[in-house]
XYZ file of C-alpha atoms in Angstrom:
75
model
C -55.075 -15.770 -10.537
C -52.594 -18.559 -12.065
C -51.444 -15.847 -14.620
C -50.453 -13.130 -11.916
C -48.362 -15.757 -10.251
C -46.963 -17.054 -13.552
C -46.218 -13.366 -14.381
C -44.395 -12.754 -10.824
C -42.369 -16.002 -11.184
C -41.007 -14.956 -14.645
C -40.302 -11.075 -13.523
C -38.740 -12.736 -10.561
C -36.679 -15.114 -13.139
C -35.544 -12.097 -15.219
C -34.311 -9.950 -12.109
C -32.622 -12.631 -10.650
C -30.571 -13.653 -13.968
C -30.087 -9.795 -14.387
C -28.512 -9.677 -10.879
C -26.419 -12.935 -11.329
C -24.914 -11.614 -14.678
C -23.888 -8.311 -13.054
C -22.238 -10.105 -10.320
C -19.955 -12.554 -12.820
C -19.261 -9.249 -14.831
C -18.090 -7.602 -11.943
C -16.093 -10.695 -10.771
C -14.272 -11.021 -14.584
C -13.571 -7.369 -14.250
C -12.040 -7.917 -10.619
C -10.015 -10.604 -12.083
C -8.528 -9.068 -15.031
C -7.556 -5.887 -12.869
C -5.921 -8.330 -10.458
C -3.763 -9.809 -13.692
C -2.786 -6.414 -15.080
C -1.773 -5.236 -11.430
C 0.198 -8.908 -11.209
C 2.174 -8.147 -14.512
C 2.855 -4.697 -13.392
C 4.241 -5.474 -10.151
C 6.242 -8.443 -11.966
C 7.545 -5.638 -14.530
C 8.571 -3.515 -11.468
C 10.367 -6.372 -9.739
C 12.392 -6.847 -13.091
C 13.197 -3.471 -13.672
C 14.553 -3.217 -9.867
C 16.664 -6.284 -10.039
C 18.303 -5.160 -13.234
C 19.081 -1.684 -11.561
C 20.384 -3.465 -8.537
C 22.711 -5.651 -10.788
C 23.729 -2.846 -12.239
C 24.545 -0.678 -9.341
C 26.364 -3.515 -7.269
C 28.440 -4.501 -10.779
C 29.907 -1.073 -10.938
C 32.847 -0.565 -8.898
C 34.122 2.715 -7.061
C 36.744 3.303 -9.705
C 33.886 3.165 -12.717
C 31.864 5.443 -10.621
C 34.172 7.997 -10.414
C 35.271 7.692 -14.042
C 31.675 8.608 -14.876
C 31.368 11.208 -12.406
C 34.457 13.043 -13.699
C 33.329 12.968 -17.390
C 30.128 14.206 -16.555
C 30.996 16.707 -14.265
C 34.726 18.093 -14.730
C 34.860 22.014 -15.577
C 35.539 22.458 -19.152
C 38.493 24.790 -20.237
C-alpha cells in the first residue's frame, strides 16, 4: 500500500513540474513578444517624428519647387 502512495506522489510531482514548466515557458514567450512589440512601437514613433520634422521644416516655396520639378509638362 505504501508503494502505491509513493508512486501516486511521484506521478503527481511529475505532472505538477510539467505544468509549472509550461506556465513559465508561456510567461517568457509573452514577455519576449511584449519586448518586440515595444521595440516596433518605438521605431514607428521615431519614423513619425522624423517625417513630422521634415514636413514642418519644409516651406511652401520648397513644396512648390518640388511639385513643379516633378509634375511639369515636358515640351
